[in-house]
Coordinates of C-alpha atoms in Angstrom, one line a residue:
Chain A
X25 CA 224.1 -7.9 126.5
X26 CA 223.1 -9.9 123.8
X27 CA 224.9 -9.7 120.3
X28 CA 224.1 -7.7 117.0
X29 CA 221.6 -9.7 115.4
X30 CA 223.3 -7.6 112.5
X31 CA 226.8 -8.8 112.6
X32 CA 227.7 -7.2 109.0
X33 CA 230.3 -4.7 109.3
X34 CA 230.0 -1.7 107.5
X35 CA 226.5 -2.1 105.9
X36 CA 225.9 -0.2 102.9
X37 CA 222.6 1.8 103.7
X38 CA 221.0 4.7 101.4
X39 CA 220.0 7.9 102.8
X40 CA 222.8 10.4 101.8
X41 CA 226.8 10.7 102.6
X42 CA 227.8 11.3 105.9
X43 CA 231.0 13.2 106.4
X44 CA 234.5 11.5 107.9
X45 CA 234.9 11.1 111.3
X46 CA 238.4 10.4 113.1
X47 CA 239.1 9.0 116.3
X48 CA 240.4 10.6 119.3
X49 CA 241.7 9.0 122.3
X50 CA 238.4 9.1 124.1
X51 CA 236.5 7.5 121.3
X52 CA 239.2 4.9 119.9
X53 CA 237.3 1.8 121.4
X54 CA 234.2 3.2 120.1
X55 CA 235.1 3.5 116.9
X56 CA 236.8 -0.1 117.4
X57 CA 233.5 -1.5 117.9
X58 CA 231.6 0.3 115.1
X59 CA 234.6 -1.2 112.9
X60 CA 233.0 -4.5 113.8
X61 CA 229.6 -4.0 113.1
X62 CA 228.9 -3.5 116.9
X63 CA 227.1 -0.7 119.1
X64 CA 229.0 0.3 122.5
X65 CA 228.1 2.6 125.0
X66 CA 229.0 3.2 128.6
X67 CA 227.6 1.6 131.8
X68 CA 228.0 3.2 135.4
X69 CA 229.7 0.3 137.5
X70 CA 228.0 1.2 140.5
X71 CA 224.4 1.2 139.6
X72 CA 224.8 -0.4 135.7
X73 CA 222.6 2.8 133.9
X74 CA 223.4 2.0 130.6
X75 CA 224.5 5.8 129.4
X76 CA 226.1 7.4 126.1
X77 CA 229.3 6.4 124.6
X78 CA 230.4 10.0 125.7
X79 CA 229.1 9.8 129.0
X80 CA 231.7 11.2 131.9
X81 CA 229.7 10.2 134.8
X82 CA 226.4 8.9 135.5
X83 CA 223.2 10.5 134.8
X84 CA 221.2 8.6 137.6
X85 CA 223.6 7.9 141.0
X86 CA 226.5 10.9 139.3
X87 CA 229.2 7.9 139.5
X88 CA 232.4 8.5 137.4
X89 CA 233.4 5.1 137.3
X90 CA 232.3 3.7 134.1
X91 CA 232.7 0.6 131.8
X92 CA 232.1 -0.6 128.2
X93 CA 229.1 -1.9 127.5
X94 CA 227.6 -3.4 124.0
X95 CA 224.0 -3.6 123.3
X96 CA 222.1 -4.8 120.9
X97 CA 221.7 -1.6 119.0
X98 CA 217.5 -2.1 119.1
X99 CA 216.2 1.8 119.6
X100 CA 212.8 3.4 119.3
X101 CA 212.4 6.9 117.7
X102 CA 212.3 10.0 120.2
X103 CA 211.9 12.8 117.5
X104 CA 213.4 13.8 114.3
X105 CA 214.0 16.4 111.6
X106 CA 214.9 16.7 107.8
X107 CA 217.6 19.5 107.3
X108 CA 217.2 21.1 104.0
X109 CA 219.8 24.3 105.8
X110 CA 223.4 22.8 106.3
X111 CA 224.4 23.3 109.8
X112 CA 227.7 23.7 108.9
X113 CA 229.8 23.6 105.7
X114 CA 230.9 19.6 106.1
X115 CA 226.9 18.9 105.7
X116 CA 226.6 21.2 102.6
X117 CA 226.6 17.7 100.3
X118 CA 224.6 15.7 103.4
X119 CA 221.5 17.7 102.5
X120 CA 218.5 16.7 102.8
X121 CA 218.8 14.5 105.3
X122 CA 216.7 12.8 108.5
X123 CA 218.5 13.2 111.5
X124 CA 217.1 11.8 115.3
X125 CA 217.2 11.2 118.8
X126 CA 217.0 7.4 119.2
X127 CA 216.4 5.9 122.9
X128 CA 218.7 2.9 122.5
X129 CA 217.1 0.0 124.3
X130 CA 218.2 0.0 128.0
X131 CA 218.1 4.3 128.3
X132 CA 220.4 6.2 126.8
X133 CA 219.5 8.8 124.1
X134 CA 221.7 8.9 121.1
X135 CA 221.8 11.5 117.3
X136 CA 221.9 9.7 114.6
X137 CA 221.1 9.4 110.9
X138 CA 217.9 8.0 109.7
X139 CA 218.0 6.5 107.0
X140 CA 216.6 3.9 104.4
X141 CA 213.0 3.8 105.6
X142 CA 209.7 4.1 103.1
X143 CA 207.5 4.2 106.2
X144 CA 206.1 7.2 107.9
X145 CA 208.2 7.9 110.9
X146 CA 206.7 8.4 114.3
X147 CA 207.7 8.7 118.1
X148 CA 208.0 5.4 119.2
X149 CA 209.3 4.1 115.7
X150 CA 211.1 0.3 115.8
X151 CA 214.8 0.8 114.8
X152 CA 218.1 -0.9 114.3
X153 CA 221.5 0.1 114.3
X154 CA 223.3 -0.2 111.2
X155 CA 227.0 0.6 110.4
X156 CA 228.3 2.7 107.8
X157 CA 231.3 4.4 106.6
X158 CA 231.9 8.1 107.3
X159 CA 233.4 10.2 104.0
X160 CA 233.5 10.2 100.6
X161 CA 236.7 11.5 99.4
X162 CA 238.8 11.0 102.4
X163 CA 237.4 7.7 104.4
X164 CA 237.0 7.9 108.4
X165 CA 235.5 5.8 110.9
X166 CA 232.6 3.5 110.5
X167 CA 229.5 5.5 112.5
X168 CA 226.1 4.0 113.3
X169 CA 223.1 5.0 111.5
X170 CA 219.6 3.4 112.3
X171 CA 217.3 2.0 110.0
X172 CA 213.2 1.9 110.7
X173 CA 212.7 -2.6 111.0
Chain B
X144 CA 210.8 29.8 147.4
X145 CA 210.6 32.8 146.9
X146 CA 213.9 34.9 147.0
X147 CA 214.1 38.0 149.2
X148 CA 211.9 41.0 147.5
X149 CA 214.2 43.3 145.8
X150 CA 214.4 47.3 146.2
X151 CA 216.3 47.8 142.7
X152 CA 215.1 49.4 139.3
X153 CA 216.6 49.8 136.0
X154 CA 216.9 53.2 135.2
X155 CA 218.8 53.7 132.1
X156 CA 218.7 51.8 128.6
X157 CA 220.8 52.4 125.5
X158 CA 221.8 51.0 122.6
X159 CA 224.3 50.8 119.9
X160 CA 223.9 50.6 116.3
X161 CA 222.1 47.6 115.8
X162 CA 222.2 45.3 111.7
X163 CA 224.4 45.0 110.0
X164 CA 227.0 47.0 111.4
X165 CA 230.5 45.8 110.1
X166 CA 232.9 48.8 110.9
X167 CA 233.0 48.0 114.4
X168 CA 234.4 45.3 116.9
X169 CA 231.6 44.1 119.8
X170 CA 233.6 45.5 122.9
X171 CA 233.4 49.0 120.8
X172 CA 229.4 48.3 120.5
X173 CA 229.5 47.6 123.8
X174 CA 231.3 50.6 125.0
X175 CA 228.4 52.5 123.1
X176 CA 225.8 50.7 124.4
X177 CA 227.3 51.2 128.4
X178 CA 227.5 55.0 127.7
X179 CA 224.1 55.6 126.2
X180 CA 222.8 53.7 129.1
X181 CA 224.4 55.9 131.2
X182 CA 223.2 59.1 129.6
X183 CA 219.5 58.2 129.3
X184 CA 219.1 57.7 133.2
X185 CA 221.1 61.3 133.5
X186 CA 224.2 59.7 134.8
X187 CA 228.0 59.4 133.7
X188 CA 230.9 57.0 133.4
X189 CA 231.9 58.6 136.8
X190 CA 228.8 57.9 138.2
X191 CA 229.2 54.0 137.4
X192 CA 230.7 51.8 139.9
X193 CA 229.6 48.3 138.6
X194 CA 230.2 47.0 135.1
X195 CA 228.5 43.1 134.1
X196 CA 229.7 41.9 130.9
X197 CA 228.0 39.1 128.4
X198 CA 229.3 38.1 125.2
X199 CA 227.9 36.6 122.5
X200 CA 229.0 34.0 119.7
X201 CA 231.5 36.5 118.3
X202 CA 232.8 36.2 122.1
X203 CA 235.5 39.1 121.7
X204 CA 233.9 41.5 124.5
X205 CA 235.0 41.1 128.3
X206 CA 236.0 42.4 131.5
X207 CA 238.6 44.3 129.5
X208 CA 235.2 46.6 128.0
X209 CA 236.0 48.4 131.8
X210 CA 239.6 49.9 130.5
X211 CA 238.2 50.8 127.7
X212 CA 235.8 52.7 129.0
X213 CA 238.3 54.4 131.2
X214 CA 236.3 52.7 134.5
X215 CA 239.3 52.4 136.4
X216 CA 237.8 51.6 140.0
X217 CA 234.9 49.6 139.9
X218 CA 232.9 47.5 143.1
X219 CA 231.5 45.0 140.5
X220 CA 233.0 43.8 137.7
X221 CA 232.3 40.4 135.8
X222 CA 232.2 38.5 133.0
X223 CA 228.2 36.6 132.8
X224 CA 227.2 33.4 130.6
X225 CA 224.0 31.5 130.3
X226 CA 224.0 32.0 127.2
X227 CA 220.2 33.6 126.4
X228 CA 219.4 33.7 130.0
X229 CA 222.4 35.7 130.8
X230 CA 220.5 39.1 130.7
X231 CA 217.4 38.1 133.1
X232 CA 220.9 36.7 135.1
X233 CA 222.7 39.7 135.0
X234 CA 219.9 41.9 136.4
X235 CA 218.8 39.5 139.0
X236 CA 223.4 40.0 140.3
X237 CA 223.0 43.9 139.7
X238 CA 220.2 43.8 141.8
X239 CA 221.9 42.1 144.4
X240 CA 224.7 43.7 144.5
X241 CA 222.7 46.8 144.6
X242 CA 220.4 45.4 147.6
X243 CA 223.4 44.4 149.5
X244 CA 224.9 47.6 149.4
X245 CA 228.1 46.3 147.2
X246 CA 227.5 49.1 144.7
X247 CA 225.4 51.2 143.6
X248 CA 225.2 52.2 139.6
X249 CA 225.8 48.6 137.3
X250 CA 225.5 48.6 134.1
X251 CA 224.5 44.9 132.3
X252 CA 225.7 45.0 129.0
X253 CA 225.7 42.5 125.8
X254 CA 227.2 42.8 123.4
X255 CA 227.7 40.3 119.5
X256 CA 229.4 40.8 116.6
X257 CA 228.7 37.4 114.5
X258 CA 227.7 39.0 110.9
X259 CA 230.5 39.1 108.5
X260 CA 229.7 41.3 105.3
X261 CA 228.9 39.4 102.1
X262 CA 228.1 36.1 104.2
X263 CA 224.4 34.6 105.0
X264 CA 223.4 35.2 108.6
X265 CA 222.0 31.2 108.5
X266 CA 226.3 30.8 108.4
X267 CA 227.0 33.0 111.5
X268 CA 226.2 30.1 114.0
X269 CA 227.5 26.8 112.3
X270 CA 230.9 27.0 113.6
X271 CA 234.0 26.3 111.6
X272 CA 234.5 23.8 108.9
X273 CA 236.8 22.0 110.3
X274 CA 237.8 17.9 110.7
X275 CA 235.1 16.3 112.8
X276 CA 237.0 14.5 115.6
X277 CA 235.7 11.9 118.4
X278 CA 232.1 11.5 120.1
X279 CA 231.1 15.7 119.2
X280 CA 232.6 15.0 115.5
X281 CA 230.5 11.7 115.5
X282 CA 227.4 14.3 116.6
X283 CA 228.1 17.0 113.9
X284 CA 228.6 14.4 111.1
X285 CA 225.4 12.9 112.1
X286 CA 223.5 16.2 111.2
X287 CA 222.9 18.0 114.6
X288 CA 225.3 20.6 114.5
X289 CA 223.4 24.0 115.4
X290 CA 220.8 25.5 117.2
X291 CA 218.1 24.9 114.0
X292 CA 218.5 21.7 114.3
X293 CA 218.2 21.0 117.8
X294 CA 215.4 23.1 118.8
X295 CA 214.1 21.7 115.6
X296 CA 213.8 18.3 117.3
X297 CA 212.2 20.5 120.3
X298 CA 210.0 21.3 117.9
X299 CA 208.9 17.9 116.5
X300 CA 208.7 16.0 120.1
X301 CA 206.3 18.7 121.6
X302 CA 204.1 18.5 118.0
X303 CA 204.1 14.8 118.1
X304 CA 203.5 14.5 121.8
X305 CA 200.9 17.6 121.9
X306 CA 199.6 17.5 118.6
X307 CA 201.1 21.4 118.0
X308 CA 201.2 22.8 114.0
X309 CA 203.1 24.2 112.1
X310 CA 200.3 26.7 111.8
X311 CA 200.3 27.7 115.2
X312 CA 203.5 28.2 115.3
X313 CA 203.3 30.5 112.4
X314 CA 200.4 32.4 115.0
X315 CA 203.9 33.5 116.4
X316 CA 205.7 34.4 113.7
X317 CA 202.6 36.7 112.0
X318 CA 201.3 38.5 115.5
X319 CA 205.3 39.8 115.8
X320 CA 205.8 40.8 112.4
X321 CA 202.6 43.0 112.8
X322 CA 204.2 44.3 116.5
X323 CA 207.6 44.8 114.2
X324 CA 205.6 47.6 111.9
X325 CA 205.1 49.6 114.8
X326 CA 209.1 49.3 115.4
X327 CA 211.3 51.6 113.8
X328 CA 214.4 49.4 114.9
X329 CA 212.7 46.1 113.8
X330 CA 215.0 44.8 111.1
X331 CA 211.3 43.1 109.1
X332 CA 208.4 45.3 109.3
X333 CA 206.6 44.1 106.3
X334 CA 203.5 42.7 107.2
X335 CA 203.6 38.8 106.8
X336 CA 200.5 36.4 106.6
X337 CA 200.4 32.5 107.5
X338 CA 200.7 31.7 103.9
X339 CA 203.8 33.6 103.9
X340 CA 205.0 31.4 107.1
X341 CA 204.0 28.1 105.5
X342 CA 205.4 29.5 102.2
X343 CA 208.8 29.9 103.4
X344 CA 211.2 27.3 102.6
X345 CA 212.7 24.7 105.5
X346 CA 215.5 25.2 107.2
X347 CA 215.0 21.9 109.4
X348 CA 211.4 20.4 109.1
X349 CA 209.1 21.0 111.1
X350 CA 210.7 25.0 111.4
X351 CA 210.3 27.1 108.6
X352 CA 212.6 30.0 107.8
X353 CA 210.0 32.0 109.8
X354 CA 210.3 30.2 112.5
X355 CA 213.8 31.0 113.1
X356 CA 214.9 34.4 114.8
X357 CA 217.2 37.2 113.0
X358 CA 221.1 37.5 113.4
X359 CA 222.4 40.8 114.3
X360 CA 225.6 43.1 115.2
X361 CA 225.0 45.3 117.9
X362 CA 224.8 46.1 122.0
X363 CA 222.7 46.9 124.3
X364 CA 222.8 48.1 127.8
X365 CA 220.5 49.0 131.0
X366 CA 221.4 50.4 134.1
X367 CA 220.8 49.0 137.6
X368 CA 220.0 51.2 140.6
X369 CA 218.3 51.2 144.0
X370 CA 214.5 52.1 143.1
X371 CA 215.2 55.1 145.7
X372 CA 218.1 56.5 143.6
X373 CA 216.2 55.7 139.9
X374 CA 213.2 58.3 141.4
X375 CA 215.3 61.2 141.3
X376 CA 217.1 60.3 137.7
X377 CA 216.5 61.1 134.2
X378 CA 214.1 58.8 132.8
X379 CA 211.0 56.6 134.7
X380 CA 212.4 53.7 137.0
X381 CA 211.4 50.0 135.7
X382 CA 211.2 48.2 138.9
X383 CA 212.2 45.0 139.0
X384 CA 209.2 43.1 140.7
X385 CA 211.0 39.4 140.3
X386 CA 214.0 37.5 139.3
X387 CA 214.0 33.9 138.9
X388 CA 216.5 31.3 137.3
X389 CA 216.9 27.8 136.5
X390 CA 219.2 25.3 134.4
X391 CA 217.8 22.3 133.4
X392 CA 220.5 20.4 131.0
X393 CA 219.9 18.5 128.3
X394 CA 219.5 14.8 130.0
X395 CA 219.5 12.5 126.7
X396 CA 218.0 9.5 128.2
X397 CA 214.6 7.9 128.7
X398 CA 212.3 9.6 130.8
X399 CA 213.8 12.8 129.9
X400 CA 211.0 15.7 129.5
X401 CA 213.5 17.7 126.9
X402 CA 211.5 19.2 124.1
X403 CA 208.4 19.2 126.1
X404 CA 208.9 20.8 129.7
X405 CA 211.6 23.5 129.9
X406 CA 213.7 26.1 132.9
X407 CA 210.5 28.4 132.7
X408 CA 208.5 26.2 135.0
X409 CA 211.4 26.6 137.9
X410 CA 212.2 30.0 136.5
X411 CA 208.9 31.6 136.1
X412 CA 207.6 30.3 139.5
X413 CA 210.5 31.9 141.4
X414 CA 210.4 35.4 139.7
X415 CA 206.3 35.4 140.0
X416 CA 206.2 34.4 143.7
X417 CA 208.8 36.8 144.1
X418 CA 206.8 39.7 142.7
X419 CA 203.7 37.7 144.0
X420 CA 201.7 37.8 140.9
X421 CA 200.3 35.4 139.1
X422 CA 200.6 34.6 135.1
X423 CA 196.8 36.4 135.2
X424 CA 198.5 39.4 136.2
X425 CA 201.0 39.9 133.4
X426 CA 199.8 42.9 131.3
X427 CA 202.5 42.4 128.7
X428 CA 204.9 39.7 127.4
X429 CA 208.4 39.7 126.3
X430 CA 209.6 35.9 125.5
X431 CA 212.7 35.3 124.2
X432 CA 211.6 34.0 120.5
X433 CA 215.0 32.3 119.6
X434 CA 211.6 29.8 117.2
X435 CA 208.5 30.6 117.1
X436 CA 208.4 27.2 119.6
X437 CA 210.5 28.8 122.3
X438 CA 207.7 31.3 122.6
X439 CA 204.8 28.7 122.9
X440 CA 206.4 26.1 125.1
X441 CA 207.6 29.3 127.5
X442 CA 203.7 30.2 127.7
X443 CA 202.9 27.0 128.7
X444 CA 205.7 26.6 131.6
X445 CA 204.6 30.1 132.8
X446 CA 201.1 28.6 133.4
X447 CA 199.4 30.8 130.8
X448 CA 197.7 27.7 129.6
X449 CA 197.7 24.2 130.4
X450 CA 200.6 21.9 129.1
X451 CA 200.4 21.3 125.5
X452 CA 197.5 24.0 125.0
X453 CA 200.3 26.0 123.3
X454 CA 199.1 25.6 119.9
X455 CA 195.5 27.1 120.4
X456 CA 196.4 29.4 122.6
X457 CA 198.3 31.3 120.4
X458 CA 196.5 30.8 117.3
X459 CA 193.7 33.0 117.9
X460 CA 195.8 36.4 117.7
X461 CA 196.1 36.7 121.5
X462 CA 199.6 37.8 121.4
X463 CA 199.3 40.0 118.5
X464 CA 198.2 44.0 118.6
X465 CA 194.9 43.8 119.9
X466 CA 194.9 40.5 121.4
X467 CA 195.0 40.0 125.1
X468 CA 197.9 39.1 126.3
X469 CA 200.6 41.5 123.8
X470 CA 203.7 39.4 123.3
X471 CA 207.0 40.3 121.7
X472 CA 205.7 44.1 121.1
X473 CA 208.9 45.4 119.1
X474 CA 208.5 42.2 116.5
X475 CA 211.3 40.1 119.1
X476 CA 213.9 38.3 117.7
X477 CA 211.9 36.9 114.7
X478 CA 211.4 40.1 113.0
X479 CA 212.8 42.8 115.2
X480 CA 216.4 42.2 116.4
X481 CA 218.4 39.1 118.2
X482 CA 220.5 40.7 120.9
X483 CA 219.9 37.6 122.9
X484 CA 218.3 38.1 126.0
X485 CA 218.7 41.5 125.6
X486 CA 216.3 41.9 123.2
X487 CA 212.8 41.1 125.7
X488 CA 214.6 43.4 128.4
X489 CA 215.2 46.1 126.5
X490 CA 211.4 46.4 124.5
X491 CA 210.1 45.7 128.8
X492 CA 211.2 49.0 129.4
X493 CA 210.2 50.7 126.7
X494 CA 206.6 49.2 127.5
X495 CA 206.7 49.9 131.0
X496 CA 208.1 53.7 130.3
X497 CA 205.6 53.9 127.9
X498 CA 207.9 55.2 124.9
X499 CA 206.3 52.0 122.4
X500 CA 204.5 55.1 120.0
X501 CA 202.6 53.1 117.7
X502 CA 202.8 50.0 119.4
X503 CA 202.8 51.4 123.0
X504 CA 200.3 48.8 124.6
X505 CA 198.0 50.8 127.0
X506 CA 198.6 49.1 130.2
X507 CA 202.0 48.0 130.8
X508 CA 201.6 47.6 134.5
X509 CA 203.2 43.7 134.9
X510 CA 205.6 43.5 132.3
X511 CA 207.2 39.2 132.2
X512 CA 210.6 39.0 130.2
X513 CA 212.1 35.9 129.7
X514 CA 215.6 35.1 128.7
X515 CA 216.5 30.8 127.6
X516 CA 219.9 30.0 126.5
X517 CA 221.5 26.8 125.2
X518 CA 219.2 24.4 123.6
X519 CA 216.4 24.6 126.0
X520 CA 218.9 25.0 128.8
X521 CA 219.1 27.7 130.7
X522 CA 215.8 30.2 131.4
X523 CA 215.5 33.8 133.5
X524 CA 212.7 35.0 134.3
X525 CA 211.9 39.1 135.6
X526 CA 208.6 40.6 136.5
X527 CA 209.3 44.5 135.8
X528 CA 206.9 47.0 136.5
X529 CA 206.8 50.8 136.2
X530 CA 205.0 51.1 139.7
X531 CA 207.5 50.5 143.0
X532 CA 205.9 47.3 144.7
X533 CA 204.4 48.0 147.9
X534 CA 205.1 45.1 150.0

C-alpha cells in the first residue's frame, strides 16, 4: 500500500466536535495508526480482501486469519445524512452534523464524519481521510474523518 | 423453494394496554396480552400447551412469562429474536410445531416496555450515555448510533440511486395517517397532509419526523392452532397461507446492494410460492413501516413494482383508503402503534376477520404481512387468509 499522501497527524478539520474515544485491546493498533496520521484496516491473509478495521473474518472466502493492512485512506462517498436528532446523549453537542458510508479504496465500507466540504455531496464523491482528535473536555484517540478533494 | 404447505391458523388475538402505559413491567403486559389471546379464540391457560416469547428493547420479558402465568407443563416453550421479523418467525415455529404434531395451542407473544414517563420517545432507542470504547465507540462517536440514522442512509442511497423523494415518501406517511382515523387504537389519528410531512422538522436528512414510526408500551399476542381445531373455536380462523424468512446482514463493502435490495425479495418469494399466489393476488397489505422507506423498498422486493419504481408507485394514493392496493390499514407503526412485528400481524387479522369498522377494507381475501428487523436485516414474510387453502 502506498503511503498517506497526508502525513499530518491530527489535522485540524471544521465540521463540528466529535466525542472521545478510548482504546480497547482490539483497537490499540488502530488507534496507534490514526495517532500517526495513518489509515489501517484489516486484510484476509488467505485471499488479501482488504476488509474493516473491525473485521473478524473475511467477508469474501470467511477466513479468520487476518493482518494489518494501511491504505492510502482515498474513498468515494456511498451515502450520507445530516443528523439534526442526537442519537444518543454524547452527540447532543455534535449536532448537526454529516455523517457517511465511505467505500475506502480497495472495498471495505467504513462511517465516518464528513466534514469541511462547500461542495454538493453526491454518491460517488472524491474523498480523503483526515485525522482528528476525538473530545473536547476530556481528549481521546485521534479518529478519521474524510474530507470531499 | 417452496416449504411444505401448512394446515395451521391463528385463532385468537389480544392485546394489552397499549401508549404510554408506565404502571406496568413488559412480562406483566405480556401475561395480559397471552391471556386475552387466549379468551378471544374461546380457550384457556389450560388449554395452552406452547408459549413463544419475543422481547423488545426494554428486553425484561422471557421464558420466565410461562411461570408467571402459572403454565407449568408446556411442549413448546422459547425465547425468539429477529428483532422486527421475529413475529412473521414465530408464527412460521408455531405453525410447525403445530403441523408436526409437537403441540397443539402456542401462543406468540411480544411484548416492550421502552417509554419512561417524562422522557422523549426519540430517547427510548439511543442506548446509554456511556464512554465510547474501541471500533463500536469509534462508530457511535462518528454519528451512527441508532436506527434513524442508519436506515436514514437506507434512505439516501435508494433516493440517489433511484431518484426516490422525499415526497413520495411522505405518500406513506399521509395514506396511513388517513387508515389511523379509522383506528380507535391508533396513537395519531389527525389527518396529516404532505405539507405537514415536508413541514416537519429532521430528525436525520433525508427522514423527516414523519418518516419515523411511534414508540410504544404494550403486548400483543395471537394464538396458533391446527386450521381443523380453529373451525370449531371462538372467533374466525386466519389461515396461514405462507411463511417465508430471510437474513441478509449488513455486508459494508463494495458491491454490497444494502440500502437498495433487502430480505423481502428471499422472504416474500418463499411465503408467496408457499401460498402460491402472486404479489397480483394480495388484497391487502400490512408492511412493517419502521420509515416510511421500509414500506416502499418492501413493495418493490415483493414484486409490486419494478426495482426503484417505489416512489411513483406509492405516490398516487394506492395504499391509502380507496386506493388499490390498502396498506398499513390501522395507520402501522407511523401513526398507529410500534409493537414491532406485531403490529402488521395483529391489524392482518382484524382485516381478514373483518372487525376493521370504519376502515374494514371490503375484500380481505390475501392478506401479505411483513415483519424486518435490524437495520435492513432480517425480513418475514406470511400470506394469511380468512379462507382454508385448498391445495
Amino acid at each position: 500500500m502506498s503511503e498517506n499522501p497526508e502525513r499530518r497527524p491530527h489535522d485540524e478539520v471544521a465540521g463540528g466536535t466529535i466525542p472521545a474515544v478510548v482504546r480497547d485491546d482490539a483497537s490499540a493498533a488502530f488507534f496507534d495508526a490514526t495517532a500517526r496520521g495513518k489509515l489501517w484496516l484489516r486484510c484476509c491473509l488467505r485471499c488479501q480482501t482488504i476488509l474493516t478495521p473491525s473485521a473478524r473474518s473475511c467477508t469474501a472466502c470467511h477466513g479468520d486469519a487476518l493482518g494489518d493492512c494501511r491504505v492510502a485512506g482515498r474513498a468515494t462517498l456511498i451515502s450520507w445524512v445530516v443528523v439534526y436528532d442526537p442519537p444518543t446523549p454524547v452527540l447532543a453537542d455534535c449536532v448537526p452534523y454529516v455523517v457517511g458510508i465511505v467505500e475506502v479504496e480497495g472495498g471495505p465500507w467504513m462511517v465516518a464524519r464528513i466534514v469541511a466540504f462547500d461542495a454538493t455531496l453526491h454518491v460517488g464523491s472524491d474523498l480523503e481521510v483526515r485525522f482528528v482528535d476525538s473530545g473536547s473536555k476530556k481528549p481521546g484517540e485521534a479518529v478519521p474523518v474524510f474530507v470531499v478533494t | 423453494m417452496a416449504g411444505r404447505v401448512t394446515a395451521s391458523a391463528i385463532a385468537g388475538l389480544g392485546m394489552s394496554e397499549l401508549g404510554r402505559v408506565y404502571d406496568k413491567s413488559a412480562t406483566s403486559l405480556a401475561a395480559d396480552a397471552v391471556r386475552a389471546a387466549l379468551a378471544d379464540a374461546g380457550l384457556t391457560l389450560d388449554d395452552a400447551d406452547g408459549l413463544l416469547v419475543s422481547h423488545g428493547l426494554a428486553n425484561d420479558v422471557s421464558v420466565h412469562l410461562a411461570s408467571v402465568l402459572g403454565l407449568h407443563d408446556l411442549a413448546v416453550l422459547a425465547q425468539v429474536n429477529a428483532f422486527g421479523a421475529t413475529a412473521g418467525v414465530m408464527i412460521a415455529m408455531a405453525a410447525q410445531a403445530i403441523d408436526s404434531g409437537a403441540a397443539s395451542v402456542i401462543a406468540c407473544v411480544f411484548a416492550d416496555a421502552p417509554l419512561r414517563p417524562r422522557a422523549r420517545s426519540g430517547t427510548a432507542y439511543g442506548g446509554a450515555s456511556r464512554q465510547l470504547r474501541g471500533y463500536s465507540g469509534l462508530q457511535t462517536a462518528a454519528g451512527v448510533a441508532n436506527p434513524n440514522t442508519w436506515y436514514a442512509l437506507a434512505a439516501r442511497r435508494h433516493m440517489e440511486r433511484y431518484g426516490t423523494t422525499s415526497e413520495q415518501l411522505g405518500a406513506i406517511a399521509v395514506a396511513q395517517r388517513t387508515w389511523a382515523a379509522g383506528n380507535p387504537l391508533a396513537t395519531m389519528r389527525t389527518p396529516l397532509t404532505l405539507a405537514d410531512h415536508q413541514a416537519s422538522r429532521w430528525i436525520a436528512e433525508p427522514l423527516h419526523l414523519l418518516d419515523c414510526c411511534l414508540v410504544t408500551n404494550g403486548a400483543i399476542a395471537v394464538v396458533v392452532t391446527s386450521a381443523g381445531s380453529a373451525a370449531h373455536m371462538n372467533r374466525p380462523p386466519v389461515h396461514i397461507w405462507g411463511c417465508g424468512q430471510a437474513h441478509t446482514l449488513r455486508q459494508m463493502h463494495a458491491g454490497s446492494s444494502w440500502g437498495l435490495v433487502t430480505g423481502a425479495v428471499g422472504a416474500g418469494r418463499q411465503a408467496m410460492s408457499m401460498a402460491g399466489i402472486s404479489p397480483g393476488d394480495v388484497t391487502v397489505c400490512q408492511l412493517y413501516d419502521c420509515y416510511t422507506y421500509t414500506v416502499l423498498v418492501t413493495l418493490e422486493d415483493y414484486g409490486f413494482c419494478a426495482k426503484g419504481e417505489g416512489g411513483p408507485f406509492v405516490a398516487d394514493g394506492r395504499l391509502a383508503p380507496g386506493g388499490t392496493l390498502p396498506c398499513n390499514t390501522g395507520g402501522g407503526q407511523l401513526s398507529g402503534y410500534y409493537m414491532w412485528g406485531m403490529t402488521p400481524l395483529a391489524e392482518a387479522v382484524i382485516q381478514a376477520r373483518r372487525d376493521g369498522g370504519m376502515r374494514q377494507v371490503p375484500n380481505p381475501e390475501i392478506v401479505l404481512v411483513s415483519g424486518n428487523g435490524g437495520i435492513l436485516e432480517h425480513h418475514s414474510t406470511l400470506v394469511l387468509s380468512p379462507h382454508r387453502r385448498t391445495v
